[in-house]
PDB file of C-alpha atoms in Angstrom:
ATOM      1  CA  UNK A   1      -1.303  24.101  11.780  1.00  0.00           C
ATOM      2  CA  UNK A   2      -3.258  22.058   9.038  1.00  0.00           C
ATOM      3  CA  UNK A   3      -1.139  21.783   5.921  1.00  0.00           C
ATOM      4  CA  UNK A   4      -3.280  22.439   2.808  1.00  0.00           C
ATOM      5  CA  UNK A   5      -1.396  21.201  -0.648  1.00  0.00           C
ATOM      6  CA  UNK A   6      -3.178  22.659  -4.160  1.00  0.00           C
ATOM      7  CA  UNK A   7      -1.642  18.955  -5.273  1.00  0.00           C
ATOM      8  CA  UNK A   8      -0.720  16.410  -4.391  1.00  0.00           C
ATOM      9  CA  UNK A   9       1.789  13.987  -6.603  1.00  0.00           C
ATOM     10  CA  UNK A  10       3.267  10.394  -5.258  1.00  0.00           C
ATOM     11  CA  UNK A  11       6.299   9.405  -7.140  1.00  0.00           C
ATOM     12  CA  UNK A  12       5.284   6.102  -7.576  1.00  0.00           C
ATOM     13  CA  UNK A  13       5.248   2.876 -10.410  1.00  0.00           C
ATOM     14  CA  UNK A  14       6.627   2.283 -13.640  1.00  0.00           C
ATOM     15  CA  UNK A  15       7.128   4.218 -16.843  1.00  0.00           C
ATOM     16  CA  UNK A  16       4.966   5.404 -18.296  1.00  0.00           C
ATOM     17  CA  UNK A  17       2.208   4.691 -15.933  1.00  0.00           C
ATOM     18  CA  UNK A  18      -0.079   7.492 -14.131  1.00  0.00           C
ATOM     19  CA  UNK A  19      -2.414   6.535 -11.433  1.00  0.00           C
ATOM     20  CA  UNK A  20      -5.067   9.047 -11.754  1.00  0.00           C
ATOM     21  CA  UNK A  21      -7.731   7.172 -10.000  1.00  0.00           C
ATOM     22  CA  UNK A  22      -7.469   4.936  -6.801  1.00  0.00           C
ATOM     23  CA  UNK A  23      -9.209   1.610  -6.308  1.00  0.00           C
ATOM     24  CA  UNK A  24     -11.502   1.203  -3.597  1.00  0.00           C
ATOM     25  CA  UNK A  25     -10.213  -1.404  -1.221  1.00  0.00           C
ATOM     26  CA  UNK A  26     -11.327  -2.379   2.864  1.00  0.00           C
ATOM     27  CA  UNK A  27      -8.938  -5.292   4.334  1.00  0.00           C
ATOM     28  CA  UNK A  28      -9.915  -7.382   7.071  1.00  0.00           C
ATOM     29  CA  UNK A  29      -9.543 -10.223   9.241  1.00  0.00           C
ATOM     30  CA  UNK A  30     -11.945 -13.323   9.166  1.00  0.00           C
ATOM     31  CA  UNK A  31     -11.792 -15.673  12.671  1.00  0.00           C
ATOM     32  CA  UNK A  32     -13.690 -18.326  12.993  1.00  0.00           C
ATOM     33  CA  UNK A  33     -13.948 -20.529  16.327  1.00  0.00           C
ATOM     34  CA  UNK A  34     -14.517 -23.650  17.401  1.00  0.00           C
ATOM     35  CA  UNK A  35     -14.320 -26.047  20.550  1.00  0.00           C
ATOM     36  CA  UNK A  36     -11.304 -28.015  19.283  1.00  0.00           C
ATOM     37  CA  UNK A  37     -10.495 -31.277  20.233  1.00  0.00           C
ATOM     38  CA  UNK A  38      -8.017 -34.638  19.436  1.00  0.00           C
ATOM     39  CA  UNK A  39      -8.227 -35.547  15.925  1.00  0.00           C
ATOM     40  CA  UNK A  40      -9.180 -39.365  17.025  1.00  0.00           C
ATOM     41  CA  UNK A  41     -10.986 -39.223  20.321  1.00  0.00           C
ATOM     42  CA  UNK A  42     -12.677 -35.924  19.061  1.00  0.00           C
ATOM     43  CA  UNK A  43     -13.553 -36.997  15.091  1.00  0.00           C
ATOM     44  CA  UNK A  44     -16.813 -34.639  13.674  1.00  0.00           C
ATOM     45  CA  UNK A  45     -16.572 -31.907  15.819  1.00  0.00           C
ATOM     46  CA  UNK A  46     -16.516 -29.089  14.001  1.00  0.00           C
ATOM     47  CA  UNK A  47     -13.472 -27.831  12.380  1.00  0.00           C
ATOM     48  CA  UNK A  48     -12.870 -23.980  11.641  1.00  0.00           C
ATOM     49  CA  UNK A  49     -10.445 -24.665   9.390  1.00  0.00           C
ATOM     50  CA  UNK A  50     -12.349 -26.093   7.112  1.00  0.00           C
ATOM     51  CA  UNK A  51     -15.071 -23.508   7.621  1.00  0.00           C
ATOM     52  CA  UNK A  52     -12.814 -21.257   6.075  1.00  0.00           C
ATOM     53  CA  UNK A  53     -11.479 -23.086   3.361  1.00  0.00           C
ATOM     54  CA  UNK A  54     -15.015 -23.635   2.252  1.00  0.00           C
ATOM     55  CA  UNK A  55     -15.345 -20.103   2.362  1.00  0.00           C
ATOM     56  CA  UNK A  56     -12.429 -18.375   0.879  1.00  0.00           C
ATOM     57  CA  UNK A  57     -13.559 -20.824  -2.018  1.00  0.00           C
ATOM     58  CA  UNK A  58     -16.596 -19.897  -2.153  1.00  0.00           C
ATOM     59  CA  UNK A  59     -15.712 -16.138  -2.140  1.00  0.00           C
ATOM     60  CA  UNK A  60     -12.957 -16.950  -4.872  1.00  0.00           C
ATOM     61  CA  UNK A  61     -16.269 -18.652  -7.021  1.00  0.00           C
ATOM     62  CA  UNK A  62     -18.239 -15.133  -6.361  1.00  0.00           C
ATOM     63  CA  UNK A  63     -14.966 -12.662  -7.856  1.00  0.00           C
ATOM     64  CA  UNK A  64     -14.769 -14.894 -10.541  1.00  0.00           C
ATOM     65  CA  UNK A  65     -18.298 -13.588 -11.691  1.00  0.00           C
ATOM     66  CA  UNK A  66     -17.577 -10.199 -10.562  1.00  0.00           C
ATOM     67  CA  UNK A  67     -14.514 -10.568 -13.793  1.00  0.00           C
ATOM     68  CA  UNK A  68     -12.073  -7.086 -14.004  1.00  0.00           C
ATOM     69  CA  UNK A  69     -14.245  -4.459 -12.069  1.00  0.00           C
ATOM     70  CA  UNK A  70     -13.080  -5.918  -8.751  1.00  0.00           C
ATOM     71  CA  UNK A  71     -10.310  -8.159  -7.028  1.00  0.00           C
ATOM     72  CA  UNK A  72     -10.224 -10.487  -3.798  1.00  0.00           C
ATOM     73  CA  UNK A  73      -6.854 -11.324  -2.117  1.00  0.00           C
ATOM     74  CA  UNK A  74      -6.760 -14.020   0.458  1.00  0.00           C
ATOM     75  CA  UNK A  75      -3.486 -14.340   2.522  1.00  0.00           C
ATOM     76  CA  UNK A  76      -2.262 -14.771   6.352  1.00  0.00           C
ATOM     77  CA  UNK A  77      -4.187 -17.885   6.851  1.00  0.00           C
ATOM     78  CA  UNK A  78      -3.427 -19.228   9.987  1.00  0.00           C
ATOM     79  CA  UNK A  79      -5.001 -22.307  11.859  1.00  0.00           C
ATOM     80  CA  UNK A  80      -4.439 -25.077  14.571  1.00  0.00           C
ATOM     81  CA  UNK A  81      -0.677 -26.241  16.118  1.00  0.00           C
ATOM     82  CA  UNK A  82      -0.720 -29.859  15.985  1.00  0.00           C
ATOM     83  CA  UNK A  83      -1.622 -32.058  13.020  1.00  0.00           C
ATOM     84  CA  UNK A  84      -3.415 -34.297  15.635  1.00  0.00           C
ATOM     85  CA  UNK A  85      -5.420 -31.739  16.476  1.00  0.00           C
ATOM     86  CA  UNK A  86      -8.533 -30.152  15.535  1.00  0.00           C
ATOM     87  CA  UNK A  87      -7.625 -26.710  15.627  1.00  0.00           C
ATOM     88  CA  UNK A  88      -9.695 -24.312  18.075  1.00  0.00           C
ATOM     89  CA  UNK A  89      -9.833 -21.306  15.586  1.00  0.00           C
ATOM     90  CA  UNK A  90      -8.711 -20.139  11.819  1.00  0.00           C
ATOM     91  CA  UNK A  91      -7.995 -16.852  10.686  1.00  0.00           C
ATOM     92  CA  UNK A  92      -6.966 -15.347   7.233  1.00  0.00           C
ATOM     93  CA  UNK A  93      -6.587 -11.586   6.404  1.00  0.00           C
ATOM     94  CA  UNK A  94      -8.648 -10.806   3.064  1.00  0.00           C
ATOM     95  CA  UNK A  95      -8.617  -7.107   0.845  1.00  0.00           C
ATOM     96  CA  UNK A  96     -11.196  -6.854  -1.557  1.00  0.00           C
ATOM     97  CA  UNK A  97     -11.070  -3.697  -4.490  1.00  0.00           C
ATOM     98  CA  UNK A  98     -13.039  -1.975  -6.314  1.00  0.00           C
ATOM     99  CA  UNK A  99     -13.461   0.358  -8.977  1.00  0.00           C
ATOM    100  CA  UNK A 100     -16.671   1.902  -7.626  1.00  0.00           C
ATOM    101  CA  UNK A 101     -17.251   2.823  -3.739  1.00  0.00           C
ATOM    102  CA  UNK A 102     -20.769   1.205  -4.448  1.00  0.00           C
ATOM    103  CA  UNK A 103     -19.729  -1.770  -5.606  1.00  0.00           C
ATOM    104  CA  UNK A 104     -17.290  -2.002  -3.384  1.00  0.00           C
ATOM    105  CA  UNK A 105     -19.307  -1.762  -0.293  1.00  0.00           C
ATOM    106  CA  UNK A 106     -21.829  -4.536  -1.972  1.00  0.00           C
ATOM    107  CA  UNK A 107     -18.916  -7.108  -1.961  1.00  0.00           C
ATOM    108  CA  UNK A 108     -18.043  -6.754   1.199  1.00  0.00           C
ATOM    109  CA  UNK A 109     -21.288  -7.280   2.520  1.00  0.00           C
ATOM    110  CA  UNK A 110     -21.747 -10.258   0.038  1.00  0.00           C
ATOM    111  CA  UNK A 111     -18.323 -11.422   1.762  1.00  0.00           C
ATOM    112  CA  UNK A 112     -19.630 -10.936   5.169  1.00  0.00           C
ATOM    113  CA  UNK A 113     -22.683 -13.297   4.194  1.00  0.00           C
ATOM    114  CA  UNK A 114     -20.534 -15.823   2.545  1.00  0.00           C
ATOM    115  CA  UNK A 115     -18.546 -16.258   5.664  1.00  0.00           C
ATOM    116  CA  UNK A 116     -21.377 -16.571   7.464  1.00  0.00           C
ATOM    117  CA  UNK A 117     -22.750 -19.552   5.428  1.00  0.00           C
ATOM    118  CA  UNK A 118     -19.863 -20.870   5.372  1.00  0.00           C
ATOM    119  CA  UNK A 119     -19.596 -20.899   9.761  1.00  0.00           C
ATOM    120  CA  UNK A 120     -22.976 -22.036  10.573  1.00  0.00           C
ATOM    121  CA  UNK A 121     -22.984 -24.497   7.874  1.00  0.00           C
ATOM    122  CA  UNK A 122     -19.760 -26.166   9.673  1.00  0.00           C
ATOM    123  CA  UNK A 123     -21.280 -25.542  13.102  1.00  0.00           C
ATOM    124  CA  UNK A 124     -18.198 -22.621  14.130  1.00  0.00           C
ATOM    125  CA  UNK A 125     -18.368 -18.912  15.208  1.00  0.00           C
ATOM    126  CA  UNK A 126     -17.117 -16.272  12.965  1.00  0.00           C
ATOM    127  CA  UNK A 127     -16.259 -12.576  13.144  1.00  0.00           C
ATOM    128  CA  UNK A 128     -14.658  -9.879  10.911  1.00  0.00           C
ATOM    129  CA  UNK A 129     -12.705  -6.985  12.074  1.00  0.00           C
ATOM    130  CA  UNK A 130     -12.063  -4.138   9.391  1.00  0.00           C
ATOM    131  CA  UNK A 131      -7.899  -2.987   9.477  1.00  0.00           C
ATOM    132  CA  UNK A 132      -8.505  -0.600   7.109  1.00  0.00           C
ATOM    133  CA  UNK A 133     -10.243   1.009   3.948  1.00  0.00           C
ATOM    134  CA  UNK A 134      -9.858   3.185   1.236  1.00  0.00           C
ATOM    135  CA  UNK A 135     -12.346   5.372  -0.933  1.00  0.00           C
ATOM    136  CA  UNK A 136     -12.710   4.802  -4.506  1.00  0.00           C
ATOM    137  CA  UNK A 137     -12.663   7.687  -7.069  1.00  0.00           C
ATOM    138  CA  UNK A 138     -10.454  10.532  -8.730  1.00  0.00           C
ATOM    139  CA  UNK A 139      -9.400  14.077  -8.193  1.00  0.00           C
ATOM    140  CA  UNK A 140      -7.359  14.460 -10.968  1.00  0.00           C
ATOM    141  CA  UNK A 141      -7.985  17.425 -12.582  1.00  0.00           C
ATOM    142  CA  UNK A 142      -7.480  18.525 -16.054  1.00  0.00           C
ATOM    143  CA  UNK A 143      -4.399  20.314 -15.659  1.00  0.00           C
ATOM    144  CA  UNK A 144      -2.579  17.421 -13.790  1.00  0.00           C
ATOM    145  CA  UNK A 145      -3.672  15.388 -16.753  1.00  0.00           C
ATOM    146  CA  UNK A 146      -1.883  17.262 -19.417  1.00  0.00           C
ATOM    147  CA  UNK A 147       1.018  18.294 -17.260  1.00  0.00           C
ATOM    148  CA  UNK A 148       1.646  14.231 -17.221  1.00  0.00           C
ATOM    149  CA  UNK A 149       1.412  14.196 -21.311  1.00  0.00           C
ATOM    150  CA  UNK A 150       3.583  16.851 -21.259  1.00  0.00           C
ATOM    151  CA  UNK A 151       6.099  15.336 -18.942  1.00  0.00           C
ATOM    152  CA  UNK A 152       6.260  11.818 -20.591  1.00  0.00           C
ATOM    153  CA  UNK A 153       6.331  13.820 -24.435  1.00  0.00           C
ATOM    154  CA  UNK A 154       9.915  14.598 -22.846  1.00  0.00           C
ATOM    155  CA  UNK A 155      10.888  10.954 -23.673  1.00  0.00           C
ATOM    156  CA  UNK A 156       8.998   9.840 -26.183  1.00  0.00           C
ATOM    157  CA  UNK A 157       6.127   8.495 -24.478  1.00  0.00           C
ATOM    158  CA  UNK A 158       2.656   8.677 -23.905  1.00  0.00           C
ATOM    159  CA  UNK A 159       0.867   8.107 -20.251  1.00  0.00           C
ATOM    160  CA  UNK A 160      -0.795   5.102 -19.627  1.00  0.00           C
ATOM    161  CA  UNK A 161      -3.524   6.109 -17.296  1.00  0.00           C
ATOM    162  CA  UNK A 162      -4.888   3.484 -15.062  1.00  0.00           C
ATOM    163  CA  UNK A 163      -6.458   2.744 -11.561  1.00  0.00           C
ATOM    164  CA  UNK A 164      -4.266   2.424  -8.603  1.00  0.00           C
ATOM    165  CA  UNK A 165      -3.950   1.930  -5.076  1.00  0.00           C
ATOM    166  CA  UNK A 166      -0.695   4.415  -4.548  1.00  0.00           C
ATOM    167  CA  UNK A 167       0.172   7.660  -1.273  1.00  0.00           C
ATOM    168  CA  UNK A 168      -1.838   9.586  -3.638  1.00  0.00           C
ATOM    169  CA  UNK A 169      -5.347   7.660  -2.430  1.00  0.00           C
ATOM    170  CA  UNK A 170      -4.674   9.466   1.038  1.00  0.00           C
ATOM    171  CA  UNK A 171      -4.922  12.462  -1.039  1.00  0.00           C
ATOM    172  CA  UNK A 172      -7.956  11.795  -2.947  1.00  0.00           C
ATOM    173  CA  UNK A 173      -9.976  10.822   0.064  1.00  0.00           C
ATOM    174  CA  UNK A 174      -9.245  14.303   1.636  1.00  0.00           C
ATOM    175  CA  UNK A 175     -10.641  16.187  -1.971  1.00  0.00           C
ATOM    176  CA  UNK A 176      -7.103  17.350  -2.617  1.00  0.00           C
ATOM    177  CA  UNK A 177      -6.038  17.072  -6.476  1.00  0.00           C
ATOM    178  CA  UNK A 178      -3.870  13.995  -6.848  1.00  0.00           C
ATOM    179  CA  UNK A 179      -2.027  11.081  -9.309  1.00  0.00           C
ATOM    180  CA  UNK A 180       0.557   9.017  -8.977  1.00  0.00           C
ATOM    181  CA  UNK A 181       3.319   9.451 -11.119  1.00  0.00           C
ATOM    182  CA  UNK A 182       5.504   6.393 -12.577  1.00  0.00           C
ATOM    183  CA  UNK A 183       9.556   7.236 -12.442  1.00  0.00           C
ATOM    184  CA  UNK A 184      11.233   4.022 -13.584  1.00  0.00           C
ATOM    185  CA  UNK A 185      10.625   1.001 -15.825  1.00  0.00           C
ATOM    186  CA  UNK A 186      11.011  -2.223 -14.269  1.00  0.00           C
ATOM    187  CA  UNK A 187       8.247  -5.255 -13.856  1.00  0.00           C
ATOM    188  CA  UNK A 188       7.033  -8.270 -11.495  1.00  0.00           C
ATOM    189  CA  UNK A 189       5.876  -6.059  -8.418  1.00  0.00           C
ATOM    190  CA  UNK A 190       5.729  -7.700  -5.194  1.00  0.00           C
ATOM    191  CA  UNK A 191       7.234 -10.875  -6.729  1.00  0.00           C
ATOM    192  CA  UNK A 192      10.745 -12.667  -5.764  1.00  0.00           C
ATOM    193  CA  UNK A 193      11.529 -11.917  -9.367  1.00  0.00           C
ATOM    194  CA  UNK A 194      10.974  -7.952  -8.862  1.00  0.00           C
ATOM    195  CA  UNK A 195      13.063  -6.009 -10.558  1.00  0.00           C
ATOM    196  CA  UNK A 196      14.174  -2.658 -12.202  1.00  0.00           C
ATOM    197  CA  UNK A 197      16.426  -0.635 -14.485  1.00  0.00           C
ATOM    198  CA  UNK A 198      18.465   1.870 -12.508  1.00  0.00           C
ATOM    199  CA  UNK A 199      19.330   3.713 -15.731  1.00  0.00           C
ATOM    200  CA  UNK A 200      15.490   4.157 -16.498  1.00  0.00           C
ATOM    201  CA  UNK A 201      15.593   6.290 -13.214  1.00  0.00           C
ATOM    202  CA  UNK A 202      17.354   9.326 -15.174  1.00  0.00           C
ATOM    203  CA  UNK A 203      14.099   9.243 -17.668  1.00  0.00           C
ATOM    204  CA  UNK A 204      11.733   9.412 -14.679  1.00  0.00           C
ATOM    205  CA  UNK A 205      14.166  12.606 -13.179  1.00  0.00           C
ATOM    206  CA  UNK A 206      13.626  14.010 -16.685  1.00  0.00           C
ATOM    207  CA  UNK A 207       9.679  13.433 -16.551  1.00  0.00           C
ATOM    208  CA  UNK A 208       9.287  14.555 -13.012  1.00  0.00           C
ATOM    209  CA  UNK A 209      10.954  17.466 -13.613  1.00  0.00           C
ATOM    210  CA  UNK A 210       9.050  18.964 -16.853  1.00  0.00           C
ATOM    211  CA  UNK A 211       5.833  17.790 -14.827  1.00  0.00           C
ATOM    212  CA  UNK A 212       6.850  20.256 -12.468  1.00  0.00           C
ATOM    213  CA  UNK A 213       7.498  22.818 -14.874  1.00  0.00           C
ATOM    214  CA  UNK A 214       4.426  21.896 -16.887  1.00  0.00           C
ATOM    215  CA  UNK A 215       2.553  23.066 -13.192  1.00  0.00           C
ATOM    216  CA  UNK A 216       4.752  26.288 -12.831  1.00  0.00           C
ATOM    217  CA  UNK A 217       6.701  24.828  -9.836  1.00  0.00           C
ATOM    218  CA  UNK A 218      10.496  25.128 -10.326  1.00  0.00           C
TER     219      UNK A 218
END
């Protein structure tokens, strides 16, 4: 039996944060091949690894004139096994985001043509596989809105809305009325240097529960 929420809310970020719109994002994989060879005996045949370095900097060039409405990540990169070896393939796993689903969709076909540039100017093969992607856009409604000003009133705070990629994009993509609600302050995400106030978690108990109340549940 399909389960059919009127709402949708992921407990999710830092005071006093709400996500009430998710970024667009697709992730893939770039590989790009070549015949390999010994570094000596083999010198000038074509080298994927430095295919994609000339690539991903290129790419990192072409974001920096996109500026705020869009991101690039580069990460994973992976080539050769011997440093007297010219390595038969490179790899790196990229995620590109976007405000906009249309502008979203252009960069990643200005990506795909980058890469490609990039291969046949070094003489190497190249592919992309897609791992995944997710929609741009909101479904935050009006009463979600104020039932979050309402909540973070409760401690003397005012939401920050903001763009997100959070388990309320699954949501969204679906049409189901969604945000992401922030429950605890705390700072450096997805850094060694992470951290968060475990006190701060009784002020995001406090908010979560008058933003239930402020939507009649509880």
């Amino acid at each position: 039996e399909t389960l059919a929420p009127e709402v949708v809310v992921a407990v999710d970020g830092y005071l006093p944060e709400v996500v009430d719109r998710a970024l667009g994002s697709v992730r893939f994989r770039v590989t790009l091949l070549g015949r390999g060879g010994h570094a000596w005996g083999d010198r000038g045949t074509p080298n994927p690894v430095f295919a994609l370095a000339e690539g991903l900097s290129r790419l990192h060039t072409l974001f920096k004139e996109v500026g705020g409405e869009a991101s690039l990540n580069a990460s994973g990169l992976r080539g050769g096994e011997a440093v007297n070896a010219i390595p038969k393939e490179a790899s790196a796993l990229l995620e590109i985001r976007a405000l906009e689903e249309e502008a979203l969709r252009t960069l990643y076909h200005k990506a795909q043509e980058v890469l490609e540039e990039a291969a046949q100017l070094h003489g190497v093969e190249v592919s992309l596989e897609v791992l995944g992607t997710r929609p741009a856009g909101s479904t935050a409604t009006p009463r979600l809105l104020q039932a979050a000003e309402v909540a973070l009133a409760k401690i003397g705070e005012r939401p920050q809305f903001q763009p997100g990629s959070t388990d309320a994009s699954a949501a969204i993509e679906r049409g189901i009325p969604a945000l992401a609600l922030g429950v605890y302050r705390g700072g450096g995400a997805h850094t060694p240097e992470e951290w968060v106030l475990p006190q701060s978690l009784w002020e995001g108990r406090e908010v979560l529960l008058a933003f239930l109340k402020a939507l009649g549940v509880g």
